[in-house]
Each structure stands twice: as C-alpha cells, then as structure tokens.
Short mmCIF file of C-alpha atoms in Angstrom, two decimals:
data_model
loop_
_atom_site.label_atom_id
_atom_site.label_comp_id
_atom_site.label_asym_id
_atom_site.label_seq_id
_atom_site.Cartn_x
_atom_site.Cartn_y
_atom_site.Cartn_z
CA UNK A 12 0.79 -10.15 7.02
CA UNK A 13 -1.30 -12.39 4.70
CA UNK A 14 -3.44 -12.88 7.36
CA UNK A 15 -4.36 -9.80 8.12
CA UNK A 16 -4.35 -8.71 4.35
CA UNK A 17 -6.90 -11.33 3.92
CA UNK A 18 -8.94 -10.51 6.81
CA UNK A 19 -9.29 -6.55 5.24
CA UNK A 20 -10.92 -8.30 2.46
CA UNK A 21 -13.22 -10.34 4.07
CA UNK A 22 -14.35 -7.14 6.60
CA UNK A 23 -14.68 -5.30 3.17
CA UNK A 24 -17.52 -8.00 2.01
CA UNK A 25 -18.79 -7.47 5.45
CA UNK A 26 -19.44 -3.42 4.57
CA UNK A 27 -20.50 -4.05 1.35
CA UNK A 28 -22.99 -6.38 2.91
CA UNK A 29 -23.99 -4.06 5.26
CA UNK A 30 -24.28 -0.99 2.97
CA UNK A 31 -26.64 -2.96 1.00
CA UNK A 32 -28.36 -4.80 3.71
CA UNK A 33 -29.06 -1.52 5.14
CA UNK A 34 -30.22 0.55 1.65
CA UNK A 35 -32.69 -2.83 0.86
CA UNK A 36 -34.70 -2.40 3.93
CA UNK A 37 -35.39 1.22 2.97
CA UNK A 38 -35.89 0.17 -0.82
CA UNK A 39 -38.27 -3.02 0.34
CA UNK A 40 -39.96 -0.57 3.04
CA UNK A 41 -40.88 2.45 0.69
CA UNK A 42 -44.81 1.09 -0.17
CA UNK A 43 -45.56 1.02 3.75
CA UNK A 44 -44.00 4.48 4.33
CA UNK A 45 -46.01 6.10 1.79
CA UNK A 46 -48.78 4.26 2.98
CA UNK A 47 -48.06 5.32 6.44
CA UNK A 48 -47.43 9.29 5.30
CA UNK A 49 -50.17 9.64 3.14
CA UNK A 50 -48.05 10.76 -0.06
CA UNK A 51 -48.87 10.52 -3.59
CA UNK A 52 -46.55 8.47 -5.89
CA UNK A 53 -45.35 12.27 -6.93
CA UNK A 54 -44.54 13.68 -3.79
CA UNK A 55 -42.51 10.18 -3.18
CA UNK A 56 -40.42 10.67 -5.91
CA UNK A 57 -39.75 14.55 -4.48
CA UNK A 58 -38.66 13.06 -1.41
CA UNK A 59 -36.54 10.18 -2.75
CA UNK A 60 -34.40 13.04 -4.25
CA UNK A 61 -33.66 14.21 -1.18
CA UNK A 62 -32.71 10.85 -0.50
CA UNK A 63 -29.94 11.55 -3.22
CA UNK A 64 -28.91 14.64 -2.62
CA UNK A 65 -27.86 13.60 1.38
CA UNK A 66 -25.97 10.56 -0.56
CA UNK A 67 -24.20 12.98 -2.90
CA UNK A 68 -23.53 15.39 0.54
CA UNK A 69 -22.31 12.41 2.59
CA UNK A 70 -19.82 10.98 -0.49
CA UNK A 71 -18.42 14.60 -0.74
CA UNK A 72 -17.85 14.92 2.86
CA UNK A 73 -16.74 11.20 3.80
CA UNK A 74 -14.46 11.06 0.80
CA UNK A 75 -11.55 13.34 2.09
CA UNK A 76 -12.14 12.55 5.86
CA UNK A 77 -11.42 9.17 4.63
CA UNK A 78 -7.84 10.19 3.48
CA UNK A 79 -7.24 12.24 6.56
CA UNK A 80 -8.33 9.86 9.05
CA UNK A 81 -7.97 6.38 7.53
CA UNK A 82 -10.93 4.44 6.58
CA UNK A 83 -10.35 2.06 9.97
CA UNK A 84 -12.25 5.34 11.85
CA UNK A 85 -14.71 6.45 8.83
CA UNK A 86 -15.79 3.03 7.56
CA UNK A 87 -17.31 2.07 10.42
CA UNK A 88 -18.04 5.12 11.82
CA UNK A 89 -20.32 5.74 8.78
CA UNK A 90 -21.93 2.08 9.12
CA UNK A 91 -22.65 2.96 12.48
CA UNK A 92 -24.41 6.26 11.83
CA UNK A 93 -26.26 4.44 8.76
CA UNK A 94 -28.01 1.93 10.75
CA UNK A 95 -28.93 3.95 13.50
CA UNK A 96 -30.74 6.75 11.10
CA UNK A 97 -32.24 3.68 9.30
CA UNK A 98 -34.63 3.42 11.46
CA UNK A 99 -35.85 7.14 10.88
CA UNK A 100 -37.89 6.65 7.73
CA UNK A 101 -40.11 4.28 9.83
CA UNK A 102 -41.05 6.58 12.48
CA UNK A 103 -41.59 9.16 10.47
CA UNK A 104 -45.45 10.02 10.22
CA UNK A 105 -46.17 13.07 7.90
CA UNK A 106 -44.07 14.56 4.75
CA UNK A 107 -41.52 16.89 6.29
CA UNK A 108 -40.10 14.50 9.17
CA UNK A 109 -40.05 11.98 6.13
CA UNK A 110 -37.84 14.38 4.31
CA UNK A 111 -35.40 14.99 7.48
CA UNK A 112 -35.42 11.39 7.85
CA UNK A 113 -34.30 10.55 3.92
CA UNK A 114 -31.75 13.35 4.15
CA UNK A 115 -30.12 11.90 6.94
CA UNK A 116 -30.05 8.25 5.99
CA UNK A 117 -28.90 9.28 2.98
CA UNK A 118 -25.84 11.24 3.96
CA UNK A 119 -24.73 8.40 6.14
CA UNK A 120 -25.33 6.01 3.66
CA UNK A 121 -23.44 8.15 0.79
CA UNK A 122 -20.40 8.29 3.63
CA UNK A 123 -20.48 4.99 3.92
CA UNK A 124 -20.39 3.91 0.30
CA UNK A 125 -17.63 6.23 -0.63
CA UNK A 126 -15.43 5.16 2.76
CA UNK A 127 -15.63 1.54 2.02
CA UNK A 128 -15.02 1.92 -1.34
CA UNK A 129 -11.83 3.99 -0.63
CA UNK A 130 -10.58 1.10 1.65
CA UNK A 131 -11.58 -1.50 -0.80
CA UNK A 132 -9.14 0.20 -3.00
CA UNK A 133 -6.62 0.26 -0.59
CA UNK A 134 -7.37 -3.80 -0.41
CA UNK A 135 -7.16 -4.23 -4.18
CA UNK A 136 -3.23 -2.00 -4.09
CA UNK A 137 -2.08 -4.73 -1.76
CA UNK A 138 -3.27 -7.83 -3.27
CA UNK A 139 -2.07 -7.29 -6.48
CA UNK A 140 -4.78 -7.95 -8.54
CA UNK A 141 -8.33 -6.94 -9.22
CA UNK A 142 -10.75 -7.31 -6.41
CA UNK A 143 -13.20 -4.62 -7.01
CA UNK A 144 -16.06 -6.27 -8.69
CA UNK A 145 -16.46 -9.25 -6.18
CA UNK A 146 -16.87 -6.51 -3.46
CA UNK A 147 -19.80 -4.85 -5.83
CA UNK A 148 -21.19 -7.98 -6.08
CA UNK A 149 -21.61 -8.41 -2.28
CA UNK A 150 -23.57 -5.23 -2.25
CA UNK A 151 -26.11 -6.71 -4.55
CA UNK A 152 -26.37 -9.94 -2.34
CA UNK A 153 -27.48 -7.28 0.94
CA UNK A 154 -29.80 -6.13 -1.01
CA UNK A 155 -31.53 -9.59 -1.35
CA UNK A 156 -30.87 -10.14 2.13
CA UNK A 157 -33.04 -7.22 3.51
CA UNK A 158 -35.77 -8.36 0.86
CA UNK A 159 -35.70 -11.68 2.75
CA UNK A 160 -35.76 -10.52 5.89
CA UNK A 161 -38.40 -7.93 5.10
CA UNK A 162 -40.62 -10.62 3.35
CA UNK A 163 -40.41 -12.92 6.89
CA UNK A 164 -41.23 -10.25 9.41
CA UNK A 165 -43.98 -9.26 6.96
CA UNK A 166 -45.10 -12.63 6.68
CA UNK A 167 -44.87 -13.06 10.53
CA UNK A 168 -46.88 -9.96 11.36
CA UNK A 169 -43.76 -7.67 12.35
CA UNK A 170 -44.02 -3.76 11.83
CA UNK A 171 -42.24 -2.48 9.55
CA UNK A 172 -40.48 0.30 11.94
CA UNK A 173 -39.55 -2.72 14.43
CA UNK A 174 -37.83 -4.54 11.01
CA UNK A 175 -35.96 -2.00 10.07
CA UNK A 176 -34.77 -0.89 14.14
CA UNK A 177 -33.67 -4.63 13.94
CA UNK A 178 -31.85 -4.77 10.89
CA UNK A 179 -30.04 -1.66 11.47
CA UNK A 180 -29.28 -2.87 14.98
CA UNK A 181 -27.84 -5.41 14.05
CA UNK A 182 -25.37 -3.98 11.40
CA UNK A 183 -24.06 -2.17 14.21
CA UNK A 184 -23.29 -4.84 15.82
CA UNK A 185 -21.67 -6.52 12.84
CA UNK A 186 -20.03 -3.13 11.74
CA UNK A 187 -18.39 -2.61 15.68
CA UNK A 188 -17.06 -6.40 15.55
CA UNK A 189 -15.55 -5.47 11.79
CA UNK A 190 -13.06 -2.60 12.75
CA UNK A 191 -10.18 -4.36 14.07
CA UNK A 192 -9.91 -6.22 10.54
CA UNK A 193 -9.82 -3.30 8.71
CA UNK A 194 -6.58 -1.85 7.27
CA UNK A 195 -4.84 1.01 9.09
CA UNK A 196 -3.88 4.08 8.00
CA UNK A 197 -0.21 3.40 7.25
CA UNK A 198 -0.83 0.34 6.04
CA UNK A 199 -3.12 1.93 3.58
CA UNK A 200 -0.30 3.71 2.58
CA UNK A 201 1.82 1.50 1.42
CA UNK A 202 -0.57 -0.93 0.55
CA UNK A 203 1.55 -2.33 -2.56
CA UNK A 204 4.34 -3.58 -0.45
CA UNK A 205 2.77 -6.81 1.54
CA UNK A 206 1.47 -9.54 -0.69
CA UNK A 207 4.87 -8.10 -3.14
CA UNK A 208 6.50 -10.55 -1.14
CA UNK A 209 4.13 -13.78 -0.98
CA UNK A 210 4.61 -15.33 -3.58
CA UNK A 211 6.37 -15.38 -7.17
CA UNK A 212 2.89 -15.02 -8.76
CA UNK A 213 2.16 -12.14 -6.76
CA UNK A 214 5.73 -10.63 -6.76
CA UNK A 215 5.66 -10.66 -10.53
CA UNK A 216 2.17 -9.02 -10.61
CA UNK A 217 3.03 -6.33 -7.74
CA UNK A 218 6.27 -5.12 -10.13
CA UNK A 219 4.35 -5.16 -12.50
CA UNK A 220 1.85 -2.65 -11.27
CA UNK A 221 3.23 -0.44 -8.94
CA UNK A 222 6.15 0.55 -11.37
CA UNK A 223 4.59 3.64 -11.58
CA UNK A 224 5.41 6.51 -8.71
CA UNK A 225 1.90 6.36 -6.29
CA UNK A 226 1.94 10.48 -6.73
CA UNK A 227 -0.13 12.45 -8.43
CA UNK A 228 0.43 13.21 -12.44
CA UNK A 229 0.03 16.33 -14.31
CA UNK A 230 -3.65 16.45 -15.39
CA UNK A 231 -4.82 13.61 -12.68
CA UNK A 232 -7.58 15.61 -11.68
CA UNK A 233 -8.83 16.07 -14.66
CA UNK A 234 -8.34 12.34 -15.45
CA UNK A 235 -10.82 11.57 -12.53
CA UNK A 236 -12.94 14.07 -13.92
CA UNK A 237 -13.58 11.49 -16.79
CA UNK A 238 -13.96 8.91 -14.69
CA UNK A 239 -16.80 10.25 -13.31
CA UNK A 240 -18.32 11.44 -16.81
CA UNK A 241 -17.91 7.87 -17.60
CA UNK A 242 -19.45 6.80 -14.46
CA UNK A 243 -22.45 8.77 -14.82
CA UNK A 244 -23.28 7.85 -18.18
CA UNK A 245 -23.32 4.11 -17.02
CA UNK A 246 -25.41 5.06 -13.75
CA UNK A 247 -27.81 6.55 -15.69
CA UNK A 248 -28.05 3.75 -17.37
CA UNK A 249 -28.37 1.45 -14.03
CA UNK A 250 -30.86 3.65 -12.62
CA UNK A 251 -33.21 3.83 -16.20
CA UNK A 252 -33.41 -0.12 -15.53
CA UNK A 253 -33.82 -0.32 -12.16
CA UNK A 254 -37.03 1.96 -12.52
CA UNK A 255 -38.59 1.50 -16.33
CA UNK A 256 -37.39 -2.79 -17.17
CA UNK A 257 -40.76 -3.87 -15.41
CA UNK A 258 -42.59 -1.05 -16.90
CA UNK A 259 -41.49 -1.85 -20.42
CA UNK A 260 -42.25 -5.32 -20.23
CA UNK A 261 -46.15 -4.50 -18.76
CA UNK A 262 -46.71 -1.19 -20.89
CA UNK A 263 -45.18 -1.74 -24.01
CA UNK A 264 -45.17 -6.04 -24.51
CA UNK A 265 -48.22 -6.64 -22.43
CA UNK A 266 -47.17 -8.74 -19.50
CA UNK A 267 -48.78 -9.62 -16.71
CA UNK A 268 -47.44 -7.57 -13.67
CA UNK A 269 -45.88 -10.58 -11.88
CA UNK A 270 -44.23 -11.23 -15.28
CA UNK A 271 -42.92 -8.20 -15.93
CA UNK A 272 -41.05 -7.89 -12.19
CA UNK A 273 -38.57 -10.78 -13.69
CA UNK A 274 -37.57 -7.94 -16.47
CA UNK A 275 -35.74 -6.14 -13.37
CA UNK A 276 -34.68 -9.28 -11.82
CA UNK A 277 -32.53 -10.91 -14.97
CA UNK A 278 -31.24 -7.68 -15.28
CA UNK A 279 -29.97 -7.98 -11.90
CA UNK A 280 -29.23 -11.34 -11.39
CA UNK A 281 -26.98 -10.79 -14.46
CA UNK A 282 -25.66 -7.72 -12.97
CA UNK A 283 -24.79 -9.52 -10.02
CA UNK A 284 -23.07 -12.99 -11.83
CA UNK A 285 -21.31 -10.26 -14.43
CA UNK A 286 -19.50 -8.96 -10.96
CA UNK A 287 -18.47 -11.89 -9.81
CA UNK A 288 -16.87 -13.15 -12.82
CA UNK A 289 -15.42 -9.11 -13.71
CA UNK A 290 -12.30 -9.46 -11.34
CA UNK A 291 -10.94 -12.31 -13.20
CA UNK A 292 -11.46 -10.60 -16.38
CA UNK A 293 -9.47 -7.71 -15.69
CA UNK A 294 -6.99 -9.60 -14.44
CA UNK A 295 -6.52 -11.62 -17.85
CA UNK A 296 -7.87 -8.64 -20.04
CA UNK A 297 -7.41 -5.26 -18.32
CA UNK A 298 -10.12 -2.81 -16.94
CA UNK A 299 -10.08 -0.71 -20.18
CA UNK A 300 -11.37 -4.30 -22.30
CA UNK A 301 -13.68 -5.35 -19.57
CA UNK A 302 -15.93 -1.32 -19.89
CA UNK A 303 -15.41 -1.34 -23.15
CA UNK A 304 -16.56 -4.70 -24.58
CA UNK A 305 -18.78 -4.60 -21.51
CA UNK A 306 -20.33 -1.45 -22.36
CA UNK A 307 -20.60 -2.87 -26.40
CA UNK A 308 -22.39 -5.76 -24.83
CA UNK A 309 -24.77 -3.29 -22.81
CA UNK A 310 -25.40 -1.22 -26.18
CA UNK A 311 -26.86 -4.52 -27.76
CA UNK A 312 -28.60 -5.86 -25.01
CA UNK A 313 -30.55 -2.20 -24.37
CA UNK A 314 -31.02 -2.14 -28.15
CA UNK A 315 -32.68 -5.34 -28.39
CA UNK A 316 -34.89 -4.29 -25.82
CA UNK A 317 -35.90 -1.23 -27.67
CA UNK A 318 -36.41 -2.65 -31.09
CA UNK A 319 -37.11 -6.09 -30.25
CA UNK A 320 -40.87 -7.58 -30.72
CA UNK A 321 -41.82 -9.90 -27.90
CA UNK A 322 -40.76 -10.71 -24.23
CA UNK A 323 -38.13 -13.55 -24.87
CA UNK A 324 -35.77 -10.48 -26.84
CA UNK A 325 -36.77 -8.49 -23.97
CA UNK A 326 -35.24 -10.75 -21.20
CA UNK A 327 -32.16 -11.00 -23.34
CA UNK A 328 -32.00 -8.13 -23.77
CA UNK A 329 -32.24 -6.56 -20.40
CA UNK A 330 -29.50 -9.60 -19.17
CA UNK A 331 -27.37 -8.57 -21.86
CA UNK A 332 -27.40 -5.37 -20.73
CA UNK A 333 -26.98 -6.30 -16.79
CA UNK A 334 -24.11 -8.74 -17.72
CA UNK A 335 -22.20 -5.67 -19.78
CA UNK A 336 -22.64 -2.68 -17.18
CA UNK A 337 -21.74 -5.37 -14.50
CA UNK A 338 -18.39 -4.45 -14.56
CA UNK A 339 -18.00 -0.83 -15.48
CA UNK A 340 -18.85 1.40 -12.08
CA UNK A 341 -16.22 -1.21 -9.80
CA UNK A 342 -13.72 -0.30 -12.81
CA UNK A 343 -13.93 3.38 -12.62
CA UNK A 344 -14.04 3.51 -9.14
CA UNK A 345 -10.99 1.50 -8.88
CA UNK A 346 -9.22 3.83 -11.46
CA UNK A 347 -10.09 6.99 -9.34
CA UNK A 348 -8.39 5.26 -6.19
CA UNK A 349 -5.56 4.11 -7.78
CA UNK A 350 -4.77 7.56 -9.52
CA UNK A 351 -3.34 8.99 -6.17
CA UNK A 352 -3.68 6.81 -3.32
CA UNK A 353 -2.81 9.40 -1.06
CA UNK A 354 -6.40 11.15 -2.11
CA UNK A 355 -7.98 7.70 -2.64
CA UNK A 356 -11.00 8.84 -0.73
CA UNK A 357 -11.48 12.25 -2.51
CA UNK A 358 -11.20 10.81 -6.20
CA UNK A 359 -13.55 8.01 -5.33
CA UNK A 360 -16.02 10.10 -4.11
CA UNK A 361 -16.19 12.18 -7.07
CA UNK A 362 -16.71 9.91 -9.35
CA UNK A 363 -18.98 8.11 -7.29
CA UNK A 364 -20.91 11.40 -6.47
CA UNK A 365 -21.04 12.09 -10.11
CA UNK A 366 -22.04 8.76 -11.10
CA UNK A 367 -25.12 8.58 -8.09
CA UNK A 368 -26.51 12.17 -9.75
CA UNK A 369 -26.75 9.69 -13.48
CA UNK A 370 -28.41 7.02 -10.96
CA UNK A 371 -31.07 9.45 -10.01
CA UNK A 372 -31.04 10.99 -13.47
CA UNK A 373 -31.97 8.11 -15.31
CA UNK A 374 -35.39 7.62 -14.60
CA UNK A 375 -36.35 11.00 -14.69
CA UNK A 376 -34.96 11.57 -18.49
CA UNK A 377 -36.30 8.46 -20.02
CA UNK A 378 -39.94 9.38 -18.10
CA UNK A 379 -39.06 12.66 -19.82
CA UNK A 380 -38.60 11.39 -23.32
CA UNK A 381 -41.95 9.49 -23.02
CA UNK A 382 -43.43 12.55 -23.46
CA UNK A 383 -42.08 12.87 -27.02
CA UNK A 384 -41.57 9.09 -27.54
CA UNK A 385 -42.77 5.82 -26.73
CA UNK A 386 -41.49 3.90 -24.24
CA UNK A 387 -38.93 1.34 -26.00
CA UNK A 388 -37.66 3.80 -28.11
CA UNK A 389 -36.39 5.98 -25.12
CA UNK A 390 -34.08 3.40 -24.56
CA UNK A 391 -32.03 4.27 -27.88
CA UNK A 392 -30.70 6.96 -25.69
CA UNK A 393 -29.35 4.61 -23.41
CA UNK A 394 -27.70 3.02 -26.22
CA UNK A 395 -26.09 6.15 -26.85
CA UNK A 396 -24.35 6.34 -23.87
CA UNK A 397 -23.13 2.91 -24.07
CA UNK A 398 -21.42 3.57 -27.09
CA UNK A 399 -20.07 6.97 -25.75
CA UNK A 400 -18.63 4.72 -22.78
CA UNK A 401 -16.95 2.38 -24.94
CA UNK A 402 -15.16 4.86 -27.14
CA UNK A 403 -14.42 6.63 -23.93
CA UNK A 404 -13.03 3.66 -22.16
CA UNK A 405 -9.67 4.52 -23.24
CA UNK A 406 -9.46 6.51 -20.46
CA UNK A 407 -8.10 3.86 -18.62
CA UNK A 408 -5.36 2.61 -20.71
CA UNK A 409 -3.08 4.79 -18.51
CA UNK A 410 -4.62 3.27 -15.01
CA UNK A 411 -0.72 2.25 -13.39
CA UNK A 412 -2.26 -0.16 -11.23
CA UNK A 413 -4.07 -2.99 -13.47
CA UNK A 414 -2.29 -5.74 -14.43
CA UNK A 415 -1.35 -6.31 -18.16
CA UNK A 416 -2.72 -8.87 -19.90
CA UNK A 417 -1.96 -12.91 -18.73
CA UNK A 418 -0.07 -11.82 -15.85
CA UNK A 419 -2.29 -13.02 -12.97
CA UNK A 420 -4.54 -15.43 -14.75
CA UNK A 421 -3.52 -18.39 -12.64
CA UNK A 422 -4.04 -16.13 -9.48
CA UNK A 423 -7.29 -17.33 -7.56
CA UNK A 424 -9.72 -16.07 -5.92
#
C-alpha cells in the first residue's frame, strides 16, 4: 500500500509537470503567434482573455466530473485533451481561429489543473501530512522546461508549430504511461486510512487529523467561498507581477531591458524555492501561520518595491514578495479539498476558478491605476490585499485536516 501511495505522488509531479510543461510552450510561443496573426499588442491581450475564460469554463466543468468519476479517468483524460489542442495556437493563421484555438486550450488546460489538483488532495489525505506546495512547485519547474525546450528548437531552426506538436505529443505519451499510478476512486475515498497504519509517526499524525467526520459542516460552502476570496486576492497579486515586475524595473528605475527581465525572474525563482520549503512549514506551523506570515512577508516585499529608491530594494523586494505568496494558493486549495472530500473536485475548482479570474485581473487593474497613478505606487494596492489576506487567514484555523503544530516535524520528505 505504501507503494502504491507513493507512486500517486510521484504521477502527481508528473501532471504538475505536464500542466506546466504544456502552458510554457504557449506562454514562450505567444511573440511568434502574434507575429504570425498579424495582431496588435491590444488585440493580444483580447484574445488571451479568452484564454481565461475557457480555463475558468474547463475548472467549473472538470471539478465535479472529477468527484463523479474519480480523477484516475479525468486527470489524464484532461492531459490528454491539453496536449493535443496545444498544438492549435500554432496553426492558427488569422484572429478568429486564434480565438477558437485559445478557448479550447484553455478549457482543457483549466480541466486539467483543477483534476490534478483534486487528486493531489486526495494524495495529501493519505499521507498524513502536507504535500501541496512541493506539487506547486513542480508546476513552476514545467514551465522552465518548455522555455528550454523552446529556446533549443529555436536555436536549431525548428518551427514553432512543429515545437509545440512535439511537446504536446509527448505529454501524451507521458500522461497515458501515468494512469495506472494514479489513485482510484475508492481509494480516494478513504484516502486517510493507508499510511494511518505505517508507521507510529504517521499513525500519530493521521489521528490527529482525520478526527474530524470527512462530511460536510453547516456553512462549508460558504467556508470555500472564502477560500476563494482569499485566493483571488493573492492571484491578483501573482498575476500584477508576472506582467508589471519587468516593467517597473525599466519604466520607473531605469534599467536596461535585459536587466529588468531578472525583476520577474527573482520573483519567481523565490516563488518556486518558497514552495518547496512551504510543506514542511505547515507541517511544523500550520497552513493558517504559513498565509498569514507569508502574506505579511508579501505586504513588505511589494511595499519596498513601491516606495523603495533604486534596483537592489527592488529585487528584494519583488523576492520578498515571491517567497511570501509562495505558499498561499497550494494552502487554500488544499483547505477547499479537505473541507468535504467527497466534493473535493467541486470546492477546488471554485476556489481555483475564483482565484484564476484575480490572475487575469491583476494586470488589468494596476494598468488601470496608472492612469491615475504612477507606476510604483499602484503597487500599494497590492499591499492592501496582502494585509486583507493575512487578517483573513484565520479562515483556516478550522481546516480538520492540517496537522497541529510539532506533530510531523521529523516526517521527511
């Protein structure tokens, strides 16, 4: 049984790795496309919405097929589907088959993300201890991946629709040759019950955590509801970075363009190292301490880069502010899973719906307020929200299944 609990984890990674394998070659692609299309940088950004709103369709449809079928048939299923449509945006030669093309990859994506993020729930019940964030970080490292790849096909003269027909290929491949590690339905079930018995460590821990009835509570829904308030607000904030931390180093500090791309890389290499270390965290700490001292930590970082007066306070600050929202998304997702089990799929993809409208949000509000402010001081908002999180992180003080304080700090990984 430990076997096969440990082999669910490692197909998890796998998805993960896919899911952001396959959303990188889009992301590292987008320049040629509009190239190819003949699209102004404003009727990109009308069709990258579109992009979104199939991701927010796909979450809301894969979430509860996911609890009805198990995620052994959607997870890879959806992995599948994603990279065969990946393919799409590169063929696509005008504006409207562009469109059909986002819309599509992004539904399948979206179905994806919220199916292996129910299962990776499911993972995290039966071992006993917090998992979540190493899986998040594995997304980030797919992302690099694709960038790789991209930059060597580039480099060796390789179009950029045979690339991506290649890369999403070959997740299929991988995805197919994943299912049979993936838990099953009833084991998903009653997830708590295996690794209860491994070990004294892991006994203790299990009791611990699964005390608690795994049935829905008075007011659960409108408990996940918050989680995905919370969850937006922090998205948001991901998404402002991802789009304006090179532009505020360029516009506003005066670097050189190839300086000012290492503004979005600290902030997500720190992203990325904050993930990895998150799981062991909660386990000593609890997820409620990890988003709210992590979302203190991204209120200073983001305020430093507002208010601070050169480019060294600006690269702390944006890794400051990487290293606190590192944790906060795997945390609420994990909470919305947890709250009923038997809806994993349908909790998680609210939240995570919610949360991927604040991603898309984010850069469209602060390009907003730059119409009434400058640049850095937009960011003051996402300060804001930081501190909103953190005083709202209480939220999860009633999560059943984290484990208290101490209990599984001697439990590797």
């Amino acid at each position: 049984m430990e076997r096969s609990l440990r082999g669910a984890r490692v197909a998890t990674y796998v998805y993960f790795v896919l899911c952001g394998t396959l959303m990188g070659a889009w992301v590292v692609h987008i320049p040629a496309a509009e190239e190819r299309v003949g699209i102004s940088h404003a009727t990109l950004g009308g069709l990258l919405v579109l992009l979104g709103l199939g991701a927010f369709v796909g979450m809301q449809v894969a979430g509860p097929l996911t609890d009805r079928l198990g995620a052994r048939v959607v997870v890879p299923a959806t992995a599948v589907l994603c990279g065969a449509s990946l393919v799409l945006p590169g063929l696509a030669r005008d504006p409207w088959t562009l469109a059909g093309a986002l819309l599509v990859f992004g539904a399948c994506n979206g179905g994806l993300d919220v199916s292996m993020n129910a299962h990776a729930v499911h993972v995290e019940k039966a071992y006993g201890r917090p998992v979540m964030s190493g899986f998040h970080a594995t997304f980030s490292v797919g992302g690099v991946l694709a960038a790789l790849v991209a930059a060597g096909a580039t480099s060796a003269g390789v179009s950029p629709v045979a690339t991506m027909a290649a890369i999403g290929g070959g997740s299929i491949v991988i995805a197919l040759a994943s299912v049979r590690a993936l838990m099953p339905a009833s084991a998903s079930a009653t997830s708590a019950a295996p690794v209860a018995e491994e070990t004294d460590e892991t006994r203790t821990a299990g009791d611990a955590k699964h005390a608690s009835p795994a049935v829905a509570r008075p007011g659960m829904a409108g408990r996940v509801w918050l989680l995905a308030v919370l969850a937006l607000m922090v998205m948001l904030c991901e998404g402002a970075a991802n789009d304006w931390s090179a532009l505020h180093l360029r516009d506003v500090l005066g670097a050189s363009t190839s300086t000012a791309a290492f503004a979005y890389g600290t902030f997500a290499a720190a992203m990325t190292a904050g993930r990895l270390m998150a799981d062991r965290l909660v386990a000593r700490f609890g997820s409620m301490a990890v988003l709210r001292h992590g979302a203190t930590t991204a209120a200073v970082g983001i305020t430093l880069v507002a208010l601070g007066p050169c480019m060294w306070t600006a690269f702390t600050g944006w890794a400051l502010f990487g290293l606190g929202l590192a944790g906060g998304v795997p945390q609420l997702l994990s909470a919305a899973g947890h709250a009923d089990p038997a809806a994993a799929g349908a909790n998680v993809s609210r939240v995570a719906g919610l949360g991927y409208v604040g991603m898309l949000a984010g850069p469209a509000v602060i390009g907003w307020l730059t119409h009434l402010v400058d640049l850095n001081h937009t960011f003051i908002l996402l300060t804001l929200l930081c501190v909103t999180t953190a005083v709202g992180a209480g939220v999860l003080r009633t999560e059943p299944d984290r484990t208290p304080r101490g209990e599984t700090a001697g439990v590797g990984h």
